[in-house]
Amino acid sequence: MEGENGENKAEGSIQGYESLHRLFESNLEPELFKDVSRIILGLNCGSPLEHITLPENATSLSSKFNFDLQAFSFKADKEMLREPRVVRVGLIQNSISLPTTAHYADQKKAIMDKIKPMIDAAGASGVNILCLQEAWTMPFAFCTREKKWCEFAEPLDGESTQFLQDLSRKYNMVIVSPILERDLKHGETIWNTAIVIGNHGNIIGIHRKNHIPRVGDFNESTYYMEGNTRHPVFETAYGKIAINICYGRHHPLNWMAFGLNGAEIVFNPSATVGELSEPMWPIEARNAAIANSYYVGSINRVGTETFPNPFTSGDGKPAHMDFGHFYGSSHFSGPDSSCTPSLSRYRDGLLISDLDLNLCRQIKDKWAFRMTARYEMYADLLKSYLEPGFEPQVIVDPALGKPEHR
């Protein structure tokens, strides 16, 4: 996650591709708008993504509990030897519910109470796989460097897991739950962990965050270090999924490794704010989906979280009490470069998409990225780079009068 101080503004302010799309739609001739839309959101099998009509009991929950609800469909070309492999996938973004000064148990319960109707809406809509945002059970308090927030950490079979296990069984749904984990078997070490709960309520496995930021207010290494689970892909009843937690999206090799292990859908549960990362938000996941021929579901929390004590950013500026505005804008990206409009920048939301997993292989066949990659060449460079005596491959212009090697 990465940051800026932000104020909550009226809905309809800049919201990535979605607001640009609406701006162009209202100001351009239809044919020109169609071409602009093709560039901003891409085309799926030659056409814009289609909206999905959701059941009334899902839309009524959206109205009653005031969360953004959108749904789209990614298609694949019809094949002769394979039936379509359509999976309905959901992403939930949300703000915290109580002030950060409230009792921690009350804060956690209030968040669970908030997302329950959104999970119910996902269940009513037939969602097969659902992913929540990074550290969803708590405020993203790692900016403060105060260790008291470690109290939110829980074991893999803790309260939040049990809460979601009941819902996964009720709706026959795989749920990805990113939490602050307390590892009871290894000295109560804390990790940033995503738990994959199967559609029968069983724990399929876990993944721990590979890359920990050290920029601005991102003081996460005060609480946990880089994970030790490498790049697992989880074969579920509905498809092969992986989780690239938050800051890992800035590392192309991290995305690639999940693809090499066979992922068809990679989730990027995040907590990111403001000016530093927002221009990158609609680009990185979409690029990863294209480069690795899989779907990406990007989730970001919403709102501005204010903490009891001021903290500094190590930049000489005055101490402050909030991280900045978490800008939401969750979205899906397809392997064919198409992407959905984003959820709200300010509201809680549930984004649902039908993903035909056949598209992953079709795009691999079309572009042949795996076949044309030079993995042996990359491996040789990386192996050499890790050696203390590594020499960069730089060819110096003789006219510069410098030594050939430097």
CSV table of C-alpha atoms in Angstrom, one decimal:
chain,number,residue,atom,x,y,z
A,1,MET,CA,0.0,0.0,0.0
A,2,GLU,CA,1.1,3.6,-0.7
A,3,GLY,CA,-0.1,7.0,0.1
A,4,GLU,CA,-1.5,10.6,0.0
A,5,ASN,CA,-3.7,12.5,2.4
A,6,GLY,CA,-7.2,12.6,0.9
A,7,GLU,CA,-10.6,14.1,1.7
A,8,ASN,CA,-13.8,12.4,1.0
A,9,LYS,CA,-15.3,14.2,-2.0
A,10,ALA,CA,-18.6,13.9,-3.8
A,11,GLU,CA,-19.2,10.6,-5.7
A,12,GLY,CA,-18.3,11.1,-9.3
A,13,SER,CA,-14.8,12.5,-8.8
A,14,ILE,CA,-11.9,10.8,-10.5
A,15,GLN,CA,-12.4,7.1,-10.4
A,16,GLY,CA,-9.9,5.6,-12.8
A,17,TYR,CA,-11.1,4.2,-16.1
A,18,GLU,CA,-14.8,4.3,-14.9
A,19,SER,CA,-15.0,8.1,-14.6
A,20,LEU,CA,-13.0,8.6,-17.8
A,21,HIS,CA,-15.4,6.3,-19.6
A,22,ARG,CA,-18.4,8.3,-18.3
A,23,LEU,CA,-16.8,11.6,-19.2
A,24,PHE,CA,-16.1,10.5,-22.8
A,25,GLU,CA,-19.6,8.9,-23.2
A,26,SER,CA,-21.2,12.3,-22.3
A,27,ASN,CA,-19.0,14.4,-24.6
A,28,LEU,CA,-18.1,12.4,-27.7
A,29,GLU,CA,-20.1,11.3,-30.8
A,30,PRO,CA,-21.2,7.7,-30.5
A,31,GLU,CA,-18.8,6.3,-33.0
A,32,LEU,CA,-15.8,8.1,-31.5
A,33,PHE,CA,-16.9,7.1,-28.0
A,34,LYS,CA,-17.0,3.4,-29.1
A,35,ASP,CA,-13.4,3.7,-30.2
A,36,VAL,CA,-12.3,5.4,-27.0
A,37,SER,CA,-14.2,2.7,-25.0
A,38,ARG,CA,-12.3,0.1,-26.9
A,39,ILE,CA,-9.0,1.5,-25.8
A,40,ILE,CA,-10.0,2.3,-22.2
A,41,LEU,CA,-11.8,-0.9,-21.3
A,42,GLY,CA,-10.8,-3.2,-24.2
A,43,LEU,CA,-12.9,-5.7,-26.0
A,44,ASN,CA,-13.8,-9.2,-25.0
A,45,CYS,CA,-14.1,-11.5,-28.0
A,46,GLY,CA,-14.5,-8.4,-30.2
A,47,SER,CA,-17.3,-6.8,-28.0
A,48,PRO,CA,-17.6,-4.7,-24.9
A,49,LEU,CA,-18.2,-6.6,-21.7
A,50,GLU,CA,-21.9,-7.3,-21.1
A,51,HIS,CA,-23.7,-6.4,-17.9
A,52,ILE,CA,-25.2,-9.3,-15.9
A,53,THR,CA,-28.7,-8.9,-14.5
A,54,LEU,CA,-28.6,-10.0,-10.8
A,55,PRO,CA,-31.5,-11.4,-8.8
A,56,GLU,CA,-33.8,-9.0,-6.9
A,57,ASN,CA,-32.8,-10.3,-3.5
A,58,ALA,CA,-29.2,-9.3,-4.3
A,59,THR,CA,-30.1,-5.8,-5.6
A,60,SER,CA,-32.4,-5.2,-2.6
A,61,LEU,CA,-29.5,-5.9,-0.2
A,62,SER,CA,-27.4,-3.4,-2.1
A,63,SER,CA,-30.1,-0.8,-1.7
A,64,LYS,CA,-30.8,-1.6,1.9
A,65,PHE,CA,-27.2,-1.6,3.1
A,66,ASN,CA,-26.0,1.1,0.6
A,67,PHE,CA,-23.2,-0.7,-1.2
A,68,ASP,CA,-22.2,-0.5,-4.8
A,69,LEU,CA,-23.2,-3.5,-6.8
A,70,GLN,CA,-22.0,-4.2,-10.4
A,71,ALA,CA,-21.8,-7.3,-12.5
A,72,PHE,CA,-20.2,-8.1,-15.9
A,73,SER,CA,-19.5,-11.1,-18.1
A,74,PHE,CA,-16.2,-12.2,-19.7
A,75,LYS,CA,-16.7,-14.6,-22.6
A,76,ALA,CA,-14.5,-17.0,-24.6
A,77,ASP,CA,-14.8,-18.2,-28.1
A,78,LYS,CA,-16.8,-21.3,-28.6
A,79,GLU,CA,-14.7,-24.5,-28.8
A,80,MET,CA,-15.5,-27.8,-30.4
A,81,LEU,CA,-13.8,-30.1,-27.9
A,82,ARG,CA,-14.3,-28.2,-24.6
A,83,GLU,CA,-17.5,-26.9,-23.0
A,84,PRO,CA,-17.4,-23.3,-21.6
A,85,ARG,CA,-15.9,-23.2,-18.1
A,86,VAL,CA,-17.8,-20.2,-16.6
A,87,VAL,CA,-17.0,-19.3,-13.0
A,88,ARG,CA,-18.8,-16.5,-11.2
A,89,VAL,CA,-16.4,-14.6,-9.1
A,90,GLY,CA,-16.9,-11.7,-6.6
A,91,LEU,CA,-14.7,-9.0,-5.0
A,92,ILE,CA,-15.7,-7.1,-1.8
A,93,GLN,CA,-14.3,-3.7,-0.9
A,94,ASN,CA,-15.3,-2.0,2.4
A,95,SER,CA,-14.5,0.7,4.9
A,96,ILE,CA,-14.1,0.1,8.6
A,97,SER,CA,-17.3,0.6,10.6
A,98,LEU,CA,-16.2,2.1,14.0
A,99,PRO,CA,-13.6,4.7,15.0
A,100,THR,CA,-10.2,3.2,15.6
A,101,THR,CA,-10.5,4.2,19.3
A,102,ALA,CA,-13.4,1.7,19.8
A,103,HIS,CA,-12.8,-1.6,21.6
A,104,TYR,CA,-11.0,-4.0,19.2
A,105,ALA,CA,-13.6,-6.7,19.6
A,106,ASP,CA,-16.3,-4.2,18.7
A,107,GLN,CA,-14.4,-3.0,15.7
A,108,LYS,CA,-14.0,-6.5,14.3
A,109,LYS,CA,-17.6,-7.5,14.9
A,110,ALA,CA,-18.8,-4.3,13.3
A,111,ILE,CA,-16.8,-5.1,10.1
A,112,MET,CA,-18.2,-8.6,10.1
A,113,ASP,CA,-21.7,-7.2,10.4
A,114,LYS,CA,-21.0,-4.8,7.5
A,115,ILE,CA,-19.7,-7.4,5.0
A,116,LYS,CA,-22.3,-10.1,5.9
A,117,PRO,CA,-25.0,-8.5,3.7
A,118,MET,CA,-22.5,-8.2,0.8
A,119,ILE,CA,-21.6,-11.9,1.2
A,120,ASP,CA,-25.3,-12.7,1.3
A,121,ALA,CA,-25.7,-10.7,-1.9
A,122,ALA,CA,-22.9,-12.7,-3.5
A,123,GLY,CA,-24.4,-15.9,-2.4
A,124,ALA,CA,-27.8,-14.9,-3.7
A,125,SER,CA,-26.2,-14.1,-7.0
A,126,GLY,CA,-24.5,-17.6,-7.3
A,127,VAL,CA,-20.9,-16.4,-6.8
A,128,ASN,CA,-18.6,-19.4,-6.8
A,129,ILE,CA,-15.4,-17.7,-5.5
A,130,LEU,CA,-15.2,-14.6,-3.4
A,131,CYS,CA,-12.2,-12.6,-2.3
A,132,LEU,CA,-12.1,-10.0,0.5
A,133,GLN,CA,-9.6,-7.1,0.9
A,134,GLU,CA,-6.2,-7.2,2.6
A,135,ALA,CA,-6.4,-7.4,6.4
A,136,TRP,CA,-10.2,-7.1,6.2
A,137,THR,CA,-10.9,-7.6,9.9
A,138,MET,CA,-9.2,-4.5,11.1
A,139,PRO,CA,-8.1,-0.9,10.3
A,140,PHE,CA,-4.8,-0.8,8.3
A,141,ALA,CA,-2.9,0.5,11.3
A,142,PHE,CA,0.6,-0.5,10.3
A,143,CYS,CA,1.4,3.1,9.5
A,144,THR,CA,1.5,3.9,13.3
A,145,ARG,CA,4.3,1.5,14.3
A,146,GLU,CA,2.3,0.9,17.5
A,147,LYS,CA,2.4,-2.8,18.5
A,148,LYS,CA,-1.0,-2.7,20.2
A,149,TRP,CA,-2.6,-3.4,16.8
A,150,CYS,CA,-1.1,-6.9,16.9
A,151,GLU,CA,-4.1,-7.8,19.0
A,152,PHE,CA,-6.1,-8.1,15.8
A,153,ALA,CA,-3.9,-11.0,14.7
A,154,GLU,CA,-5.6,-14.4,15.0
A,155,PRO,CA,-4.8,-18.0,14.2
A,156,LEU,CA,-5.8,-19.7,10.9
A,157,ASP,CA,-8.8,-21.2,12.5
A,158,GLY,CA,-9.8,-18.1,14.4
A,159,GLU,CA,-12.9,-16.1,14.7
A,160,SER,CA,-13.0,-14.6,11.2
A,161,THR,CA,-12.3,-18.0,9.6
A,162,GLN,CA,-15.1,-19.6,11.5
A,163,PHE,CA,-17.4,-16.8,10.5
A,164,LEU,CA,-16.6,-17.3,6.8
A,165,GLN,CA,-16.6,-21.1,7.0
A,166,ASP,CA,-20.3,-21.0,7.9
A,167,LEU,CA,-21.0,-18.8,4.9
A,168,SER,CA,-18.9,-20.8,2.5
A,169,ARG,CA,-20.9,-23.9,3.4
A,170,LYS,CA,-24.2,-22.1,3.2
A,171,TYR,CA,-23.5,-20.8,-0.3
A,172,ASN,CA,-21.2,-23.5,-1.6
A,173,MET,CA,-18.6,-20.8,-2.1
A,174,VAL,CA,-14.8,-20.6,-2.0
A,175,ILE,CA,-13.8,-17.6,0.0
A,176,VAL,CA,-10.3,-16.0,0.1
A,177,SER,CA,-9.8,-14.3,3.5
A,178,PRO,CA,-6.7,-12.1,3.9
A,179,ILE,CA,-6.0,-11.5,7.6
A,180,LEU,CA,-3.3,-10.7,10.1
A,181,GLU,CA,-2.2,-14.2,11.1
A,182,ARG,CA,-0.7,-15.2,14.4
A,183,ASP,CA,1.3,-18.4,13.9
A,184,LEU,CA,0.8,-20.3,17.1
A,185,LYS,CA,3.2,-23.1,16.0
A,186,HIS,CA,6.1,-20.8,15.4
A,187,GLY,CA,6.5,-18.6,18.5
A,188,GLU,CA,3.3,-16.6,17.7
A,189,THR,CA,5.0,-15.0,14.8
A,190,ILE,CA,2.7,-12.6,12.8
A,191,TRP,CA,2.2,-12.8,9.1
A,192,ASN,CA,0.1,-11.0,6.4
A,193,THR,CA,-1.8,-14.1,5.2
A,194,ALA,CA,-4.6,-15.1,2.8
A,195,ILE,CA,-6.6,-18.1,3.9
A,196,VAL,CA,-8.3,-20.1,1.1
A,197,ILE,CA,-11.6,-21.6,2.5
A,198,GLY,CA,-13.1,-24.3,0.3
A,199,ASN,CA,-16.7,-24.5,-0.7
A,200,HIS,CA,-17.3,-27.2,2.0
A,201,GLY,CA,-15.9,-24.9,4.7
A,202,ASN,CA,-12.5,-26.6,4.8
A,203,ILE,CA,-9.2,-24.7,4.8
A,204,ILE,CA,-7.5,-25.6,1.5
A,205,GLY,CA,-4.3,-23.7,2.3
A,206,ILE,CA,-2.7,-20.4,2.9
A,207,HIS,CA,-0.4,-17.9,1.2
A,208,ARG,CA,1.7,-15.3,3.0
A,209,LYS,CA,2.6,-11.9,1.5
A,210,ASN,CA,5.8,-12.1,-0.6
A,211,HIS,CA,6.8,-8.5,-0.8
A,212,ILE,CA,6.7,-6.0,2.1
A,213,PRO,CA,6.8,-2.3,1.3
A,214,ARG,CA,9.3,0.1,2.8
A,215,VAL,CA,8.0,3.4,1.4
A,216,GLY,CA,6.3,6.4,3.1
A,217,ASP,CA,3.9,5.3,5.9
A,218,PHE,CA,4.1,1.7,4.9
A,219,ASN,CA,5.8,0.5,8.1
A,220,GLU,CA,4.5,-3.1,7.7
A,221,SER,CA,7.9,-4.7,8.4
A,222,THR,CA,7.4,-3.4,12.0
A,223,TYR,CA,4.8,-6.1,12.3
A,224,TYR,CA,5.6,-8.9,9.8
A,225,MET,CA,8.3,-9.9,7.3
A,226,GLU,CA,8.3,-11.4,3.8
A,227,GLY,CA,6.2,-14.6,3.6
A,228,ASN,CA,7.6,-18.2,3.3
A,229,THR,CA,5.0,-19.9,1.1
A,230,ARG,CA,6.5,-19.0,-2.3
A,231,HIS,CA,3.8,-19.0,-5.1
A,232,PRO,CA,1.1,-21.5,-4.4
A,233,VAL,CA,-1.8,-22.1,-6.7
A,234,PHE,CA,-4.9,-23.6,-5.1
A,235,GLU,CA,-7.0,-26.0,-7.2
A,236,THR,CA,-10.6,-25.4,-6.0
A,237,ALA,CA,-13.9,-26.9,-7.2
A,238,TYR,CA,-14.2,-24.0,-9.6
A,239,GLY,CA,-10.7,-23.4,-10.9
A,240,LYS,CA,-7.1,-22.7,-10.1
A,241,ILE,CA,-6.6,-19.6,-8.1
A,242,ALA,CA,-3.7,-17.7,-6.5
A,243,ILE,CA,-3.3,-14.6,-4.3
A,244,ASN,CA,-0.8,-11.8,-5.0
A,245,ILE,CA,-1.2,-9.7,-1.8
A,246,CYS,CA,-1.0,-5.9,-2.2
A,247,TYR,CA,2.6,-4.7,-2.8
A,248,GLY,CA,3.4,-7.9,-4.8
A,249,ARG,CA,1.6,-6.3,-7.7
A,250,HIS,CA,4.6,-4.0,-8.2
A,251,HIS,CA,6.8,-7.0,-8.9
A,252,PRO,CA,6.3,-8.6,-12.4
A,253,LEU,CA,8.2,-11.8,-11.5
A,254,ASN,CA,5.8,-12.3,-8.7
A,255,TRP,CA,2.9,-12.2,-11.1
A,256,MET,CA,4.8,-14.5,-13.5
A,257,ALA,CA,5.5,-17.1,-10.9
A,258,PHE,CA,1.8,-17.6,-10.1
A,259,GLY,CA,1.2,-18.0,-13.9
A,260,LEU,CA,4.0,-20.6,-14.2
A,261,ASN,CA,2.3,-22.6,-11.5
A,262,GLY,CA,-0.9,-22.7,-13.5
A,263,ALA,CA,-3.1,-20.0,-12.0
A,264,GLU,CA,-6.3,-19.1,-13.9
A,265,ILE,CA,-7.4,-16.4,-11.6
A,266,VAL,CA,-5.1,-14.3,-9.4
A,267,PHE,CA,-6.5,-12.1,-6.7
A,268,ASN,CA,-4.7,-8.9,-5.6
A,269,PRO,CA,-6.3,-8.0,-2.2
A,270,SER,CA,-4.9,-4.6,-1.3
A,271,ALA,CA,-4.9,-1.5,1.0
A,272,THR,CA,-3.6,1.4,-1.0
A,273,VAL,CA,-4.1,5.1,-0.9
A,274,GLY,CA,-3.6,8.2,-2.9
A,275,GLU,CA,-1.4,10.0,-5.3
A,276,LEU,CA,1.6,7.7,-5.2
A,277,SER,CA,-0.3,4.5,-6.4
A,278,GLU,CA,-3.6,5.5,-7.9
A,279,PRO,CA,-2.2,6.2,-11.4
A,280,MET,CA,-0.7,2.7,-11.3
A,281,TRP,CA,-3.8,1.0,-10.0
A,282,PRO,CA,-5.7,0.4,-13.3
A,283,ILE,CA,-2.4,-0.5,-15.2
A,284,GLU,CA,-0.5,-3.1,-13.2
A,285,ALA,CA,-3.2,-5.7,-12.8
A,286,ARG,CA,-4.3,-5.4,-16.4
A,287,ASN,CA,-0.7,-5.7,-17.6
A,288,ALA,CA,-0.3,-8.8,-15.4
A,289,ALA,CA,-3.4,-10.4,-16.8
A,290,ILE,CA,-2.2,-9.8,-20.4
A,291,ALA,CA,1.4,-11.0,-19.8
A,292,ASN,CA,0.4,-14.1,-17.9
A,293,SER,CA,-2.8,-15.1,-19.7
A,294,TYR,CA,-5.0,-15.3,-16.6
A,295,TYR,CA,-7.7,-13.2,-15.0
A,296,VAL,CA,-6.9,-10.7,-12.2
A,297,GLY,CA,-9.3,-9.5,-9.5
A,298,SER,CA,-8.0,-6.3,-7.8
A,299,ILE,CA,-9.5,-5.3,-4.5
A,300,ASN,CA,-8.9,-2.2,-2.5
A,301,ARG,CA,-10.4,-0.9,0.7
A,302,VAL,CA,-12.4,2.3,1.0
A,303,GLY,CA,-12.3,5.4,3.3
A,304,THR,CA,-10.0,7.5,5.4
A,305,GLU,CA,-8.9,5.8,8.7
A,306,THR,CA,-7.9,8.1,11.6
A,307,PHE,CA,-5.8,6.8,14.4
A,308,PRO,CA,-5.6,8.0,18.1
A,309,ASN,CA,-2.0,9.1,18.0
A,310,PRO,CA,-0.1,11.2,15.4
A,311,PHE,CA,2.8,9.6,13.5
A,312,THR,CA,5.4,10.8,11.0
A,313,SER,CA,6.4,9.6,7.6
A,314,GLY,CA,10.2,10.2,7.9
A,315,ASP,CA,10.0,13.0,5.4
A,316,GLY,CA,10.4,16.0,7.6
A,317,LYS,CA,6.7,16.9,7.3
A,318,PRO,CA,4.4,17.4,10.3
A,319,ALA,CA,3.0,14.4,12.1
A,320,HIS,CA,-0.5,13.3,11.0
A,321,MET,CA,-3.2,10.9,12.2
A,322,ASP,CA,-4.4,9.3,9.0
A,323,PHE,CA,-2.9,7.3,6.2
A,324,GLY,CA,-4.8,9.1,3.4
A,325,HIS,CA,-7.9,8.0,1.4
A,326,PHE,CA,-8.2,4.4,0.4
A,327,TYR,CA,-9.7,4.8,-3.0
A,328,GLY,CA,-11.5,1.5,-3.6
A,329,SER,CA,-11.9,1.1,-7.4
A,330,SER,CA,-11.9,-2.7,-7.3
A,331,HIS,CA,-12.1,-4.3,-10.8
A,332,PHE,CA,-11.4,-7.4,-12.9
A,333,SER,CA,-8.9,-7.6,-15.8
A,334,GLY,CA,-9.0,-10.3,-18.5
A,335,PRO,CA,-6.2,-12.1,-20.3
A,336,ASP,CA,-7.4,-10.5,-23.6
A,337,SER,CA,-6.8,-6.9,-22.2
A,338,SER,CA,-10.4,-6.3,-21.5
A,339,CYS,CA,-11.4,-5.0,-18.0
A,340,THR,CA,-14.5,-4.0,-16.1
A,341,PRO,CA,-15.3,-0.5,-14.9
A,342,SER,CA,-14.3,-0.1,-11.3
A,343,LEU,CA,-16.4,0.0,-8.2
A,344,SER,CA,-16.9,3.3,-6.4
A,345,ARG,CA,-14.0,5.3,-5.0
A,346,TYR,CA,-15.9,6.1,-1.9
A,347,ARG,CA,-18.5,3.4,-1.2
A,348,ASP,CA,-18.4,-0.2,0.0
A,349,GLY,CA,-19.0,-2.5,-2.9
A,350,LEU,CA,-19.4,-6.0,-4.4
A,351,LEU,CA,-18.2,-6.6,-8.0
A,352,ILE,CA,-19.3,-9.8,-9.7
A,353,SER,CA,-18.0,-11.2,-12.9
A,354,ASP,CA,-18.6,-14.4,-14.9
A,355,LEU,CA,-15.2,-15.6,-16.1
A,356,ASP,CA,-15.0,-18.2,-18.9
A,357,LEU,CA,-11.7,-19.8,-18.0
A,358,ASN,CA,-11.3,-21.2,-21.5
A,359,LEU,CA,-10.2,-17.7,-22.5
A,360,CYS,CA,-6.9,-18.3,-20.7
A,361,ARG,CA,-5.8,-21.1,-23.0
A,362,GLN,CA,-7.2,-19.3,-26.0
A,363,ILE,CA,-5.1,-16.3,-25.3
A,364,LYS,CA,-2.0,-18.5,-24.7
A,365,ASP,CA,-2.5,-20.1,-28.1
A,366,LYS,CA,-3.1,-16.7,-29.8
A,367,TRP,CA,-0.1,-14.8,-28.4
A,368,ALA,CA,2.3,-17.7,-27.5
A,369,PHE,CA,3.9,-15.8,-24.7
A,370,ARG,CA,5.0,-19.1,-23.0
A,371,MET,CA,6.5,-20.5,-26.2
A,372,THR,CA,8.3,-17.3,-27.1
A,373,ALA,CA,9.6,-16.5,-23.6
A,374,ARG,CA,13.3,-17.1,-23.0
A,375,TYR,CA,13.2,-18.6,-19.5
A,376,GLU,CA,16.6,-20.1,-19.7
A,377,MET,CA,18.1,-16.8,-20.6
A,378,TYR,CA,16.3,-15.0,-17.8
A,379,ALA,CA,17.3,-17.8,-15.4
A,380,ASP,CA,21.0,-17.4,-16.3
A,381,LEU,CA,20.9,-13.6,-15.7
A,382,LEU,CA,19.1,-14.0,-12.4
A,383,LYS,CA,21.6,-16.7,-11.3
A,384,SER,CA,24.5,-14.4,-12.2
A,385,TYR,CA,22.9,-11.3,-10.6
A,386,LEU,CA,22.7,-13.1,-7.3
A,387,GLU,CA,26.5,-13.6,-7.2
A,388,PRO,CA,28.7,-11.1,-5.4
A,389,GLY,CA,30.9,-10.7,-8.4
A,390,PHE,CA,28.1,-9.9,-10.9
A,391,GLU,CA,29.0,-7.7,-13.8
A,392,PRO,CA,26.2,-5.9,-15.7
A,393,GLN,CA,26.2,-6.5,-19.4
A,394,VAL,CA,27.0,-3.0,-20.5
A,395,ILE,CA,28.7,-2.3,-23.8
A,396,VAL,CA,30.5,1.1,-23.7
A,397,ASP,CA,30.8,3.3,-26.7
A,398,PRO,CA,34.6,3.4,-27.5
A,399,ALA,CA,34.3,7.1,-28.3
A,400,LEU,CA,33.5,7.8,-24.7
A,401,GLY,CA,37.1,6.8,-23.8
A,402,LYS,CA,36.0,4.7,-20.8
A,403,PRO,CA,37.1,1.2,-19.9
A,404,GLU,CA,35.0,-1.5,-21.6
A,405,HIS,CA,34.0,-3.0,-18.2
A,406,ARG,CA,33.0,-0.8,-15.3
